Amino acid sequence: MNVKHNRRSAIKNILAGTAALTTSAMIPSLACASEAGLYQLKGDINHSVCRWCFNNLSLDELCKVAKQIGLKAIDLVGPKDWATLKKHGLDSSMCNGAEINLTDGWNSPQFHDTLVKNYSEMIPLVAKAGYKNLICFSGNRRGMDDETGLKNSTEGLKKVLALAEKHKVVLVMELLNSKINHQDYQCDRTSWGVQLAKRLGSENFKLLYDIYHMQIDEGDVIHTIRDNHQYIAHYHTAGVPGRNEIDETQELYYPAIMKAIKDTGFKGYVAQEFIPLQEDKVASLREAVQICDV
């Protein structure tokens, strides 16, 4: 009971320092707080946020909020929106737009021609814009065993990996759960993704370790991160269960997870990818960033 109490108390203490600052006029209130120096982050974690989780705001509004909170980037944004990010001095921490979708991916040779074309066009654009990470997906199994999926993915990705290396772009495959959200997705275990990375043998192919997804499909989050951090280029967050706020209402203790990530020497981005339940969605984002700012 004491451990549970201390865990919840720790998160509440993280949130308590700014709870009184939340108002219904979200963006203006954050701007005032920022000017007052109340949102100074520690600087050891590069914070980002996934665009799709805050579609209630225009991208321009989200960029303003991100700057006010102290974020350095917006996640999952394609070329048409990069100019808006640059206007606000924000990075595109995980570029998208080359993938077909989440289900038709590199594990199926029938999609290789389309994917090679898409990524061959996108990789130079990412590099020209000054960005680094470009997302990709394994696709669904469709009855395929692990070994066949690895073989097919290796053969397909090798067709664009030299181009990625030339342009210093990292192809980042996301780990997604196949239990709840993405049934039949093949890259649903860290071990499978790591095997693929080993076979490709390039610093320009890494994994996106989604903490929410991997808690659902395999658990043992901190141990897995410590053992496999060299293959991980990026992290996503969300509360389990439900994919909502990462506060005391869910089962993961993010301060400990983030400390483990920091202790590996990670210098990439951690992007918030939760779906806010609270009416004040910006306050939820600010609180999540502070929880993760270890």
mmCIF file of C-alpha atoms in Angstrom:
data_model
loop_
_atom_site.group_PDB
_atom_site.id
_atom_site.type_symbol
_atom_site.label_atom_id
_atom_site.label_comp_id
_atom_site.label_asym_id
_atom_site.label_seq_id
_atom_site.Cartn_x
_atom_site.Cartn_y
_atom_site.Cartn_z
ATOM 1 C CA MET A 1 0.000 0.000 0.000
ATOM 2 C CA ASN A 2 2.818 2.418 0.822
ATOM 3 C CA VAL A 3 4.476 1.828 -2.565
ATOM 4 C CA LYS A 4 1.215 2.541 -4.362
ATOM 5 C CA HIS A 5 0.616 5.628 -2.249
ATOM 6 C CA ASN A 6 4.147 6.930 -2.862
ATOM 7 C CA ARG A 7 3.812 6.311 -6.601
ATOM 8 C CA ARG A 8 0.604 8.297 -6.863
ATOM 9 C CA SER A 9 1.902 10.995 -4.536
ATOM 10 C CA ALA A 10 4.995 11.451 -6.695
ATOM 11 C CA ILE A 11 2.937 12.046 -9.830
ATOM 12 C CA LYS A 12 0.560 14.352 -7.969
ATOM 13 C CA ASN A 13 3.525 16.373 -6.713
ATOM 14 C CA ILE A 14 4.823 16.728 -10.281
ATOM 15 C CA LEU A 15 1.455 18.081 -11.370
ATOM 16 C CA ALA A 16 0.676 20.185 -8.315
ATOM 17 C CA GLY A 17 3.148 22.947 -9.094
ATOM 18 C CA THR A 18 1.223 24.079 -12.157
ATOM 19 C CA ALA A 19 -2.331 22.845 -11.646
ATOM 20 C CA ALA A 20 -3.516 26.243 -10.458
ATOM 21 C CA LEU A 21 -2.307 27.885 -13.643
ATOM 22 C CA THR A 22 -4.781 26.163 -15.968
ATOM 23 C CA THR A 23 -7.563 28.351 -17.332
ATOM 24 C CA SER A 24 -10.165 28.019 -20.050
ATOM 25 C CA ALA A 25 -8.176 30.433 -22.234
ATOM 26 C CA MET A 26 -5.543 27.794 -22.805
ATOM 27 C CA ILE A 27 -3.087 29.341 -25.238
ATOM 28 C CA PRO A 28 -3.001 32.845 -23.696
ATOM 29 C CA SER A 29 -2.626 31.465 -20.168
ATOM 30 C CA LEU A 30 0.279 29.297 -21.254
ATOM 31 C CA ALA A 31 1.928 32.240 -22.956
ATOM 32 C CA CYS A 32 1.771 34.281 -19.762
ATOM 33 C CA ALA A 33 3.130 31.396 -17.717
ATOM 34 C CA SER A 34 5.929 30.889 -20.209
ATOM 35 C CA GLU A 35 6.899 34.539 -20.040
ATOM 36 C CA ALA A 36 6.918 34.280 -16.255
ATOM 37 C CA GLY A 37 9.455 31.456 -16.470
ATOM 38 C CA LEU A 38 7.139 28.864 -14.922
ATOM 39 C CA TYR A 39 7.578 26.295 -17.674
ATOM 40 C CA GLN A 40 11.321 25.879 -17.677
ATOM 41 C CA LEU A 41 12.139 22.251 -18.496
ATOM 42 C CA LYS A 42 15.297 20.475 -17.361
ATOM 43 C CA GLY A 43 16.687 20.003 -20.863
ATOM 44 C CA ASP A 44 17.708 16.349 -20.556
ATOM 45 C CA ILE A 45 14.770 15.053 -22.603
ATOM 46 C CA ASN A 46 13.867 16.285 -26.094
ATOM 47 C CA HIS A 47 10.072 16.567 -25.926
ATOM 48 C CA SER A 48 7.677 16.310 -28.858
ATOM 49 C CA VAL A 49 3.966 15.719 -29.449
ATOM 50 C CA CYS A 50 2.114 13.750 -32.108
ATOM 51 C CA ARG A 51 0.054 15.961 -34.378
ATOM 52 C CA TRP A 52 -2.969 13.661 -34.724
ATOM 53 C CA CYS A 53 -3.687 13.595 -30.974
ATOM 54 C CA PHE A 54 -4.501 17.316 -30.944
ATOM 55 C CA ASN A 55 -6.578 17.792 -34.076
ATOM 56 C CA ASN A 56 -8.844 20.093 -32.053
ATOM 57 C CA LEU A 57 -6.121 22.701 -32.665
ATOM 58 C CA SER A 58 -4.872 23.926 -36.001
ATOM 59 C CA LEU A 59 -1.239 23.071 -36.651
ATOM 60 C CA ASP A 60 -0.339 26.718 -36.155
ATOM 61 C CA GLU A 61 -2.090 26.700 -32.755
ATOM 62 C CA LEU A 62 -0.419 23.432 -31.763
ATOM 63 C CA CYS A 63 2.978 24.878 -32.669
ATOM 64 C CA LYS A 64 2.310 27.896 -30.441
ATOM 65 C CA VAL A 65 1.291 25.621 -27.578
ATOM 66 C CA ALA A 66 4.350 23.436 -28.124
ATOM 67 C CA LYS A 67 6.685 26.427 -27.937
ATOM 68 C CA GLN A 68 4.990 27.736 -24.815
ATOM 69 C CA ILE A 69 5.260 24.404 -23.028
ATOM 70 C CA GLY A 70 8.876 23.915 -24.069
ATOM 71 C CA LEU A 71 8.558 21.219 -26.717
ATOM 72 C CA LYS A 72 11.148 21.131 -29.470
ATOM 73 C CA ALA A 73 9.215 19.317 -32.177
ATOM 74 C CA ILE A 74 5.980 17.999 -33.639
ATOM 75 C CA ASP A 75 5.696 14.304 -34.512
ATOM 76 C CA LEU A 76 4.106 12.600 -37.533
ATOM 77 C CA VAL A 77 4.033 15.560 -39.892
ATOM 78 C CA GLY A 78 4.550 15.396 -43.659
ATOM 79 C CA PRO A 79 6.069 17.793 -46.208
ATOM 80 C CA LYS A 80 2.993 19.999 -46.663
ATOM 81 C CA ASP A 81 3.214 21.073 -43.018
ATOM 82 C CA TRP A 82 6.961 21.470 -42.599
ATOM 83 C CA ALA A 83 6.851 25.170 -43.466
ATOM 84 C CA THR A 84 4.522 25.794 -40.516
ATOM 85 C CA LEU A 85 6.897 23.993 -38.163
ATOM 86 C CA LYS A 86 9.856 25.970 -39.472
ATOM 87 C CA LYS A 87 7.957 29.215 -38.979
ATOM 88 C CA HIS A 88 7.757 28.380 -35.281
ATOM 89 C CA GLY A 89 11.308 27.057 -35.010
ATOM 90 C CA LEU A 90 10.169 23.483 -34.362
ATOM 91 C CA ASP A 91 11.676 20.232 -35.627
ATOM 92 C CA SER A 92 9.755 17.498 -37.460
ATOM 93 C CA SER A 93 10.834 14.758 -35.083
ATOM 94 C CA MET A 94 9.216 11.873 -36.984
ATOM 95 C CA CYS A 95 8.354 12.530 -40.601
ATOM 96 C CA ASN A 96 5.620 10.589 -42.368
ATOM 97 C CA GLY A 97 3.995 10.393 -45.769
ATOM 98 C CA ALA A 98 5.984 7.644 -47.528
ATOM 99 C CA GLU A 99 4.091 4.729 -45.973
ATOM 100 C CA ILE A 100 1.059 3.206 -47.703
ATOM 101 C CA ASN A 101 -0.764 2.621 -44.411
ATOM 102 C CA LEU A 102 -0.216 0.584 -41.248
ATOM 103 C CA THR A 103 -1.344 -2.744 -42.697
ATOM 104 C CA ASP A 104 0.396 -2.807 -46.108
ATOM 105 C CA GLY A 105 4.065 -2.735 -45.251
ATOM 106 C CA TRP A 106 7.573 -4.014 -45.866
ATOM 107 C CA ASN A 107 6.826 -7.621 -44.855
ATOM 108 C CA SER A 108 4.782 -8.206 -48.031
ATOM 109 C CA PRO A 109 6.641 -8.268 -51.391
ATOM 110 C CA GLN A 110 3.443 -7.242 -53.189
ATOM 111 C CA PHE A 111 3.882 -3.743 -51.723
ATOM 112 C CA HIS A 112 7.631 -3.387 -52.264
ATOM 113 C CA ASP A 113 7.458 -1.586 -55.604
ATOM 114 C CA THR A 114 5.122 1.077 -54.230
ATOM 115 C CA LEU A 115 7.093 1.450 -51.006
ATOM 116 C CA VAL A 116 10.442 1.691 -52.803
ATOM 117 C CA LYS A 117 9.022 4.419 -55.031
ATOM 118 C CA ASN A 118 7.479 6.317 -52.095
ATOM 119 C CA TYR A 119 10.549 6.158 -49.869
ATOM 120 C CA SER A 120 12.959 6.907 -52.733
ATOM 121 C CA GLU A 121 11.034 10.140 -53.297
ATOM 122 C CA MET A 122 10.588 11.036 -49.630
ATOM 123 C CA ILE A 123 14.076 10.361 -48.263
ATOM 124 C CA PRO A 124 15.736 13.234 -50.193
ATOM 125 C CA LEU A 125 12.888 15.575 -49.176
ATOM 126 C CA VAL A 126 13.399 14.747 -45.495
ATOM 127 C CA ALA A 127 17.120 15.384 -45.802
ATOM 128 C CA LYS A 128 16.666 18.619 -47.756
ATOM 129 C CA ALA A 129 14.334 19.925 -45.044
ATOM 130 C CA GLY A 130 17.012 19.211 -42.441
ATOM 131 C CA TYR A 131 15.156 16.372 -40.741
ATOM 132 C CA LYS A 132 16.317 12.894 -39.808
ATOM 133 C CA ASN A 133 13.609 10.350 -38.957
ATOM 134 C CA LEU A 134 11.142 8.818 -41.426
ATOM 135 C CA ILE A 135 8.563 6.354 -40.159
ATOM 136 C CA CYS A 136 7.835 2.945 -41.682
ATOM 137 C CA PHE A 137 5.730 -0.103 -40.818
ATOM 138 C CA SER A 138 6.011 -3.862 -41.071
ATOM 139 C CA GLY A 139 2.415 -4.336 -42.176
ATOM 140 C CA ASN A 140 0.067 -7.152 -41.197
ATOM 141 C CA ARG A 141 1.003 -10.833 -41.111
ATOM 142 C CA ARG A 142 -1.777 -12.195 -43.324
ATOM 143 C CA GLY A 143 -0.841 -15.682 -42.129
ATOM 144 C CA MET A 144 2.900 -15.031 -42.457
ATOM 145 C CA ASP A 145 5.302 -16.534 -39.899
ATOM 146 C CA ASP A 146 7.974 -14.428 -38.201
ATOM 147 C CA GLU A 147 10.869 -15.704 -40.310
ATOM 148 C CA THR A 148 9.138 -15.037 -43.625
ATOM 149 C CA GLY A 149 8.208 -11.544 -42.457
ATOM 150 C CA LEU A 150 11.804 -10.845 -41.457
ATOM 151 C CA LYS A 151 13.150 -12.161 -44.766
ATOM 152 C CA ASN A 152 10.689 -10.120 -46.838
ATOM 153 C CA SER A 153 11.208 -6.948 -44.799
ATOM 154 C CA THR A 154 14.980 -7.257 -45.039
ATOM 155 C CA GLU A 155 14.872 -7.703 -48.810
ATOM 156 C CA GLY A 156 12.523 -4.765 -49.284
ATOM 157 C CA LEU A 157 14.208 -2.299 -46.965
ATOM 158 C CA LYS A 158 17.643 -3.022 -48.441
ATOM 159 C CA LYS A 159 16.373 -1.496 -51.684
ATOM 160 C CA VAL A 160 16.134 1.955 -50.057
ATOM 161 C CA LEU A 161 18.632 1.697 -47.217
ATOM 162 C CA ALA A 162 21.612 2.850 -49.266
ATOM 163 C CA LEU A 163 19.676 5.975 -50.236
ATOM 164 C CA ALA A 164 18.810 6.594 -46.582
ATOM 165 C CA GLU A 165 22.466 6.215 -45.643
ATOM 166 C CA LYS A 166 23.511 8.607 -48.402
ATOM 167 C CA HIS A 167 21.102 11.277 -47.156
ATOM 168 C CA LYS A 168 21.660 10.522 -43.444
ATOM 169 C CA VAL A 169 17.986 9.698 -42.944
ATOM 170 C CA VAL A 170 16.934 7.020 -40.451
ATOM 171 C CA LEU A 171 14.082 4.688 -41.396
ATOM 172 C CA VAL A 172 12.220 4.039 -38.155
ATOM 173 C CA MET A 173 9.816 1.090 -37.870
ATOM 174 C CA GLU A 174 7.122 1.476 -35.254
ATOM 175 C CA LEU A 175 6.348 -1.257 -32.742
ATOM 176 C CA LEU A 176 2.542 -1.553 -32.438
ATOM 177 C CA ASN A 177 0.420 -3.854 -30.313
ATOM 178 C CA SER A 178 -1.539 -6.564 -32.113
ATOM 179 C CA LYS A 179 -3.713 -7.401 -29.116
ATOM 180 C CA ILE A 180 -6.049 -4.390 -29.076
ATOM 181 C CA ASN A 181 -5.346 -1.629 -31.597
ATOM 182 C CA HIS A 182 -3.614 -3.212 -34.600
ATOM 183 C CA GLN A 183 -4.607 -6.839 -34.793
ATOM 184 C CA ASP A 184 -2.379 -8.954 -37.062
ATOM 185 C CA TYR A 185 0.427 -6.328 -37.202
ATOM 186 C CA GLN A 186 3.728 -8.182 -37.440
ATOM 187 C CA CYS A 187 6.232 -5.893 -35.712
ATOM 188 C CA ASP A 188 4.436 -6.307 -32.396
ATOM 189 C CA ARG A 189 7.401 -7.436 -30.302
ATOM 190 C CA THR A 190 10.687 -5.673 -29.634
ATOM 191 C CA SER A 191 12.550 -8.925 -30.330
ATOM 192 C CA TRP A 192 11.165 -9.095 -33.885
ATOM 193 C CA GLY A 193 12.123 -5.497 -34.609
ATOM 194 C CA VAL A 194 15.601 -6.000 -33.155
ATOM 195 C CA GLN A 195 16.111 -9.086 -35.341
ATOM 196 C CA LEU A 196 15.208 -7.011 -38.388
ATOM 197 C CA ALA A 197 17.627 -4.261 -37.345
ATOM 198 C CA LYS A 198 20.418 -6.805 -36.875
ATOM 199 C CA ARG A 199 19.829 -8.306 -40.308
ATOM 200 C CA LEU A 200 19.897 -4.896 -41.964
ATOM 201 C CA GLY A 201 23.026 -3.961 -40.014
ATOM 202 C CA SER A 202 22.726 -0.219 -40.552
ATOM 203 C CA GLU A 203 22.576 2.776 -38.235
ATOM 204 C CA ASN A 204 19.978 4.128 -40.669
ATOM 205 C CA PHE A 205 17.348 1.610 -39.627
ATOM 206 C CA LYS A 206 16.010 1.807 -36.069
ATOM 207 C CA LEU A 207 12.856 1.191 -34.063
ATOM 208 C CA LEU A 208 10.174 3.443 -32.680
ATOM 209 C CA TYR A 209 9.508 2.012 -29.233
ATOM 210 C CA ASP A 210 5.923 2.905 -28.394
ATOM 211 C CA ILE A 211 5.654 2.469 -24.635
ATOM 212 C CA TYR A 212 1.868 2.137 -24.694
ATOM 213 C CA HIS A 213 1.860 -0.524 -27.391
ATOM 214 C CA MET A 214 4.683 -2.555 -25.902
ATOM 215 C CA GLN A 215 3.206 -2.510 -22.403
ATOM 216 C CA ILE A 216 0.115 -4.163 -23.895
ATOM 217 C CA ASP A 217 1.896 -6.817 -25.948
ATOM 218 C CA GLU A 218 4.973 -7.660 -23.885
ATOM 219 C CA GLY A 219 5.360 -5.547 -20.733
ATOM 220 C CA ASP A 220 8.740 -5.466 -18.969
ATOM 221 C CA VAL A 221 9.244 -1.980 -20.409
ATOM 222 C CA ILE A 222 12.294 -0.738 -18.506
ATOM 223 C CA HIS A 223 14.232 -3.994 -18.843
ATOM 224 C CA THR A 224 13.476 -4.115 -22.575
ATOM 225 C CA ILE A 225 14.612 -0.525 -23.092
ATOM 226 C CA ARG A 226 17.856 -1.124 -21.214
ATOM 227 C CA ASP A 227 18.649 -4.251 -23.231
ATOM 228 C CA ASN A 228 17.733 -2.880 -26.664
ATOM 229 C CA HIS A 229 18.258 0.894 -26.529
ATOM 230 C CA GLN A 230 20.922 0.806 -29.239
ATOM 231 C CA TYR A 231 18.231 -0.188 -31.737
ATOM 232 C CA ILE A 232 15.734 2.490 -30.658
ATOM 233 C CA ALA A 233 15.632 5.917 -32.329
ATOM 234 C CA HIS A 234 12.393 7.295 -30.916
ATOM 235 C CA TYR A 235 9.783 6.841 -28.168
ATOM 236 C CA HIS A 236 6.028 7.387 -27.948
ATOM 237 C CA THR A 237 4.002 7.659 -24.753
ATOM 238 C CA ALA A 238 0.387 7.046 -23.680
ATOM 239 C CA GLY A 239 -1.466 5.742 -20.655
ATOM 240 C CA VAL A 240 -2.359 2.064 -20.263
ATOM 241 C CA PRO A 241 -5.138 1.052 -20.491
ATOM 242 C CA GLY A 242 -7.023 3.363 -22.838
ATOM 243 C CA ARG A 243 -4.250 5.398 -24.516
ATOM 244 C CA ASN A 244 -5.199 8.472 -22.508
ATOM 245 C CA GLU A 245 -3.401 10.760 -20.041
ATOM 246 C CA ILE A 246 -0.207 9.414 -18.432
ATOM 247 C CA ASP A 247 -1.148 10.623 -14.951
ATOM 248 C CA GLU A 248 -2.025 8.568 -11.839
ATOM 249 C CA THR A 249 -5.127 7.111 -13.514
ATOM 250 C CA GLN A 250 -3.146 4.486 -15.455
ATOM 251 C CA GLU A 251 -0.759 1.630 -14.679
ATOM 252 C CA LEU A 252 2.617 2.814 -15.992
ATOM 253 C CA TYR A 253 4.958 4.922 -13.874
ATOM 254 C CA TYR A 254 6.440 7.238 -16.464
ATOM 255 C CA PRO A 255 9.032 9.014 -14.289
ATOM 256 C CA ALA A 256 10.868 5.696 -13.814
ATOM 257 C CA ILE A 257 10.544 4.789 -17.495
ATOM 258 C CA MET A 258 11.888 8.167 -18.546
ATOM 259 C CA LYS A 259 14.794 7.924 -16.120
ATOM 260 C CA ALA A 260 15.677 4.557 -17.654
ATOM 261 C CA ILE A 261 15.584 6.106 -21.126
ATOM 262 C CA LYS A 262 17.753 9.023 -20.020
ATOM 263 C CA ASP A 263 20.226 6.673 -18.353
ATOM 264 C CA THR A 264 20.861 4.921 -21.680
ATOM 265 C CA GLY A 265 22.268 8.197 -23.016
ATOM 266 C CA PHE A 266 19.352 8.661 -25.419
ATOM 267 C CA LYS A 267 19.499 11.971 -27.316
ATOM 268 C CA GLY A 268 16.498 11.548 -29.616
ATOM 269 C CA TYR A 269 12.882 12.579 -29.086
ATOM 270 C CA VAL A 270 10.157 11.382 -26.754
ATOM 271 C CA ALA A 271 6.766 12.229 -28.275
ATOM 272 C CA GLN A 272 3.479 12.351 -26.383
ATOM 273 C CA GLU A 273 0.920 10.234 -28.268
ATOM 274 C CA PHE A 274 -1.980 10.015 -25.861
ATOM 275 C CA ILE A 275 -5.606 10.931 -26.566
ATOM 276 C CA PRO A 276 -6.632 13.504 -23.943
ATOM 277 C CA LEU A 277 -9.845 12.807 -22.045
ATOM 278 C CA GLN A 278 -9.790 16.005 -20.017
ATOM 279 C CA GLU A 279 -11.634 19.071 -21.280
ATOM 280 C CA ASP A 280 -8.468 21.148 -21.060
ATOM 281 C CA LYS A 281 -6.384 19.140 -23.516
ATOM 282 C CA VAL A 282 -3.481 21.565 -23.440
ATOM 283 C CA ALA A 283 -3.237 21.205 -19.669
ATOM 284 C CA SER A 284 -3.092 17.418 -20.141
ATOM 285 C CA LEU A 285 -0.228 17.830 -22.601
ATOM 286 C CA ARG A 286 1.656 20.184 -20.306
ATOM 287 C CA GLU A 287 1.263 17.795 -17.370
ATOM 288 C CA ALA A 288 2.435 14.840 -19.461
ATOM 289 C CA VAL A 289 5.560 16.708 -20.527
ATOM 290 C CA GLN A 290 6.344 17.609 -16.933
ATOM 291 C CA ILE A 291 5.856 13.997 -15.800
ATOM 292 C CA CYS A 292 8.342 12.912 -18.472
ATOM 293 C CA ASP A 293 10.830 15.717 -17.789
ATOM 294 C CA VAL A 294 13.215 13.823 -15.529
#
